[in-house]
Short mmCIF file of C-alpha atoms in Angstrom, two decimals:
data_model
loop_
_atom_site.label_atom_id
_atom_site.label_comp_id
_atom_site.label_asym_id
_atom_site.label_seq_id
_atom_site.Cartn_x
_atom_site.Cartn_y
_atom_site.Cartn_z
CA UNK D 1 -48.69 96.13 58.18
CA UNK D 2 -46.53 99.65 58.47
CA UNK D 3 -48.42 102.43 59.31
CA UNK D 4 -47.21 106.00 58.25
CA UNK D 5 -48.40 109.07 60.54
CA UNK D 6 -50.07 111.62 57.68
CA UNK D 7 -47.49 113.88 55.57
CA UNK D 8 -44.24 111.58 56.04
CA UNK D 9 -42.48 110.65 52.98
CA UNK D 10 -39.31 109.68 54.45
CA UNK D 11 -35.97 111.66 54.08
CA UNK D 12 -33.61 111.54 50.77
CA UNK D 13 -30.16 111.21 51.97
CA UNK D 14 -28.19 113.87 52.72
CA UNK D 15 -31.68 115.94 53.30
CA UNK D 16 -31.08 118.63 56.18
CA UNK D 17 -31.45 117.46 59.32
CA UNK D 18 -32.71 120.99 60.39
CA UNK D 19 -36.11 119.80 57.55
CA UNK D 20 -38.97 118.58 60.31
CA UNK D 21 -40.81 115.97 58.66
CA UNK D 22 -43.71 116.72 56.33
CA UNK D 23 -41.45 119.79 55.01
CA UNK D 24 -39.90 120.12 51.50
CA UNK D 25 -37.22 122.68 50.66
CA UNK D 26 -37.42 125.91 49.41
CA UNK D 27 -34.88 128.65 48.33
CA UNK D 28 -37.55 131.14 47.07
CA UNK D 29 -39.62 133.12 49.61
CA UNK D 30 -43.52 132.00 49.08
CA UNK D 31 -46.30 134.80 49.57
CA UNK D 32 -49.11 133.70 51.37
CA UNK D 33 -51.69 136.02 53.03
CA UNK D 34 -55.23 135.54 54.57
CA UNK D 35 -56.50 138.94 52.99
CA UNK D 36 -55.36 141.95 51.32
CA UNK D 37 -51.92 143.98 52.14
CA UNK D 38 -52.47 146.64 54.44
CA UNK D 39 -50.33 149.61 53.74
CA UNK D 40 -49.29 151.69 57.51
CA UNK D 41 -47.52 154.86 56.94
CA UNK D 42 -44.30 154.56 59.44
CA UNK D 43 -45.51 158.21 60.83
CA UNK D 44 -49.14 156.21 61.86
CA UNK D 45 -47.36 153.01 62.76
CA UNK D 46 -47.63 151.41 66.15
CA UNK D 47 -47.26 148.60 68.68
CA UNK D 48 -48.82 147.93 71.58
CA UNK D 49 -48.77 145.53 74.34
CA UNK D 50 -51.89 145.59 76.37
CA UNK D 51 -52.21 143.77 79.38
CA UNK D 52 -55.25 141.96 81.07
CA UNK D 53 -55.34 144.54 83.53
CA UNK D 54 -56.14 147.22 81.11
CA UNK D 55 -52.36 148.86 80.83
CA UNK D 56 -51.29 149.43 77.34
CA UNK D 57 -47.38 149.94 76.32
CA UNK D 58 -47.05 151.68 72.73
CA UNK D 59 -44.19 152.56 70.59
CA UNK D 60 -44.20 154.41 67.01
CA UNK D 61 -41.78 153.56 64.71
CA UNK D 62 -39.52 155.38 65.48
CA UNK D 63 -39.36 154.28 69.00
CA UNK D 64 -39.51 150.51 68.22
CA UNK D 65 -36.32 150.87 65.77
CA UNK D 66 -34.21 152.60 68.61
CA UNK D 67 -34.21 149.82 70.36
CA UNK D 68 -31.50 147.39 70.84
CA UNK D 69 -31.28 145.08 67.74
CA UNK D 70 -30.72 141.72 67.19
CA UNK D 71 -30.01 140.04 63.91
CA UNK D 72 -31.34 135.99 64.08
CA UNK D 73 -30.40 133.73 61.40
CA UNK D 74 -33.46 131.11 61.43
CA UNK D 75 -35.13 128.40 59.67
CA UNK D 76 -38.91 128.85 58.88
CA UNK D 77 -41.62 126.61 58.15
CA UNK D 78 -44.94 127.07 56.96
CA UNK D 79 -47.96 124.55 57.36
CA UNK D 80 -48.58 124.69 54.02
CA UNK D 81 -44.86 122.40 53.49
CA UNK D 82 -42.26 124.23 52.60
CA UNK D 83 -39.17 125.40 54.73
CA UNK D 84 -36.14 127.84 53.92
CA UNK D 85 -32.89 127.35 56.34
CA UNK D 86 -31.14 130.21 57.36
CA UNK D 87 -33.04 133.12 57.28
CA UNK D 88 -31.46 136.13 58.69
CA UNK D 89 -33.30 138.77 60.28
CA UNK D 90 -33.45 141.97 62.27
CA UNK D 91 -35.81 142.86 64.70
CA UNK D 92 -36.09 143.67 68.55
CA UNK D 93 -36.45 141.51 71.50
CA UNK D 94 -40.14 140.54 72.88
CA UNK D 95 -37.77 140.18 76.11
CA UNK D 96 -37.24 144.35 75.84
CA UNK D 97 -40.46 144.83 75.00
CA UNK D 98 -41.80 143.09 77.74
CA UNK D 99 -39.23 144.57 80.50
CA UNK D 100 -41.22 147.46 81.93
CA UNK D 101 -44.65 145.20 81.56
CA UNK D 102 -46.63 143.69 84.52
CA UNK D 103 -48.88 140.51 83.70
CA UNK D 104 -49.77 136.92 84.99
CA UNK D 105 -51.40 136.28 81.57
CA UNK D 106 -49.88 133.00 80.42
CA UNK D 107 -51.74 133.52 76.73
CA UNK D 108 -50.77 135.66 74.03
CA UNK D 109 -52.86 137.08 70.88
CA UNK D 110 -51.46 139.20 68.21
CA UNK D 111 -53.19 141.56 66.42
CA UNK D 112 -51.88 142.49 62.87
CA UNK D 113 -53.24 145.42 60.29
CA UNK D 114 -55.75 144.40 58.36
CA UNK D 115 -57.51 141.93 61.17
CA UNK D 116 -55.63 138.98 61.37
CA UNK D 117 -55.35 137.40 64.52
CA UNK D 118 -53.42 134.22 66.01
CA UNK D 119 -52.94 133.12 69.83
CA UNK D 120 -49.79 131.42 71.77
CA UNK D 121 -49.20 131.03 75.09
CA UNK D 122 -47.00 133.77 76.08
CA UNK D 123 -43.89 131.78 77.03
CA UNK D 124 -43.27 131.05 73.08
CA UNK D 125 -42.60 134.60 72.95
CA UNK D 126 -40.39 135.55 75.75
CA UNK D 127 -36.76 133.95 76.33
CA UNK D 128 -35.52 134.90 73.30
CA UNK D 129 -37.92 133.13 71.22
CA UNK D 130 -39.52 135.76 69.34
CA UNK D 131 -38.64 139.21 67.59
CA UNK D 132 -40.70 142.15 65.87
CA UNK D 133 -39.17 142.01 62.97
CA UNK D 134 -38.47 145.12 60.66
CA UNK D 135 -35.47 144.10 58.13
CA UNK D 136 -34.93 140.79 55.88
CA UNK D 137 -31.67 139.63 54.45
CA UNK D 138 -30.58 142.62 54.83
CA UNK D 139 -33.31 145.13 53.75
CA UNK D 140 -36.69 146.58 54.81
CA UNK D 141 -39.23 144.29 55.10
CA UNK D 142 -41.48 144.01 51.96
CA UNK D 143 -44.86 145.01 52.78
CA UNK D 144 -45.86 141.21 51.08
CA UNK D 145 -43.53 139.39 53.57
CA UNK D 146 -45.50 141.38 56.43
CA UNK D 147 -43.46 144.94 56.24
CA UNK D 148 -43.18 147.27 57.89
CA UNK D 149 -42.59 144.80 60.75
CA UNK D 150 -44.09 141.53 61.65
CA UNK D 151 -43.86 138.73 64.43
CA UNK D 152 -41.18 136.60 64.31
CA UNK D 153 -41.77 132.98 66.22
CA UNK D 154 -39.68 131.21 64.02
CA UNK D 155 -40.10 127.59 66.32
CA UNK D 156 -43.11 127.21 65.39
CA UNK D 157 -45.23 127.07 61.76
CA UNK D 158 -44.94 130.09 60.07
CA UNK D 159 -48.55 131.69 60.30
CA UNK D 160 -47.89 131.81 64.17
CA UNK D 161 -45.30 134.93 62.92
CA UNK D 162 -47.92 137.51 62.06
CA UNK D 163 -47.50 139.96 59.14
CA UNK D 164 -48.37 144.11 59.33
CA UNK D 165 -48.22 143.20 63.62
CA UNK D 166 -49.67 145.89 65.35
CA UNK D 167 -49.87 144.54 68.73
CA UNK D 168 -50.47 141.76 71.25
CA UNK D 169 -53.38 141.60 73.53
CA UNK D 170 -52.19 139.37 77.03
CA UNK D 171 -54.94 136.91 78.03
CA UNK D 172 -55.87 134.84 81.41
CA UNK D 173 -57.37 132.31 79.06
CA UNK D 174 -56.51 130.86 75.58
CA UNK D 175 -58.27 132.85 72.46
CA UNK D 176 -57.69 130.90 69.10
CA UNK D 177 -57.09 133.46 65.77
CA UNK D 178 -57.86 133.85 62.87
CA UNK D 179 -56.58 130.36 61.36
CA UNK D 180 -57.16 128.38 65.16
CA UNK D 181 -60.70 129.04 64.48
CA UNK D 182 -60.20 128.03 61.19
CA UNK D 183 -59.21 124.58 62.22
CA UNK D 184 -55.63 124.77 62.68
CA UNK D 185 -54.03 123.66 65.07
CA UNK D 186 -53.98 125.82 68.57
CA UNK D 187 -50.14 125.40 68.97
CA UNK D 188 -48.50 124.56 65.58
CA UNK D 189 -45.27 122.45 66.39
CA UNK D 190 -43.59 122.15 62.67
CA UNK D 191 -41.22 119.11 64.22
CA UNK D 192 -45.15 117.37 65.62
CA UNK D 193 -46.31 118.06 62.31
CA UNK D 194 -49.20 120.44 64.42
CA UNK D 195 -51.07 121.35 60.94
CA UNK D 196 -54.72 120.95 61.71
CA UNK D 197 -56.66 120.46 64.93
CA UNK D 198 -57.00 117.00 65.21
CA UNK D 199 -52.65 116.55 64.64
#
């Protein structure tokens, strides 16, 4: 008897191999959101890094956008199946953020406007993994796609990239968000299909 491991349904040919399995195509940006839209004027906006030693790094708006840029063209997958290839972005660096900051935390969880919360392990941000993202295809960031700025972590599924980010909180020991609690799954690996805790 074949057995199939939950969500595969095989690949068409000629389907991307950049599609992780599970995944369907989409050229339309989908709006999910696990509550209301917060709505941060950019003269209140901040982000902050605090550490597990009590330190806390903060830049405005204006600050964060005077950083060195980078523009990543990505592909993006949400748990809830679809993917769009080729995203292009621009945002900073966690690697500049994190240059001036002091921690042996090895966990990560981000803190967004409006409450949400989700945890990684802080090496899926650094190494040029991850971005704060401000701009989309070439404009602002719509507040419904997580404007003014949001995470970007675009390796793994997409509710790991937090909307209306505000700031991440470093950790000694793993803290699940919002949707871990929820039973996803802790990590989220789109190519493991990591949807739910037991995957």
């Amino acid at each position: 008897m074949t057995t199939f491991t939950r969500g595969f349904r095989g690949r068409r040919r000629g389907e991307d191999d950049r599609l992780p399995p599970g995944q369907y195509l989409t050229e339309d940006f989908p709006v999910l959101s696990a509550g209301p839209t917060p709505h941060v004027p950019l003269d209140r906006w901040e982000f902050t890094i605090d550490t597990e030693a009590g330190q806390v790094h903060r830049w405005t708006w204006q600050e964060l956008t005077a950083l060195p840029y980078e523009e990543p063209a990505v592909d993006i997958h949400c748990v809830t199946s679809w993917s769009k290839l080729g995203t292009s972005w621009r945002g900073v660096s966690l690697d500049v953020l994190f240059e001036d900051v002091e921690t042996t935390a090895d966990y990560a969880l981000v803190h967004s406007y409006g409450g949400y919360t989700t945890n990684l392990p802080l090496d899926d941000l650094l190494d040029g993994k991850a971005w704060i993202a401000y701009r989309y295809e070439g404009e602002e960031l719509a507040a419904s796609h997580g404007g003014p700025a949001r995470l970007l972590v675009p390796h793994l599924y997409f509710w790991k990239s937090a909307k209306w980010v505000r700031g991440i909180r470093l950790l000694t020991e793993d803290w699940p968000g919002f949707w871990e609690t929820a039973g996803y799954h802790n990590y989220g690996d789109p190519w493991r299909e990591q949807r739910y805790a037991d995957d």
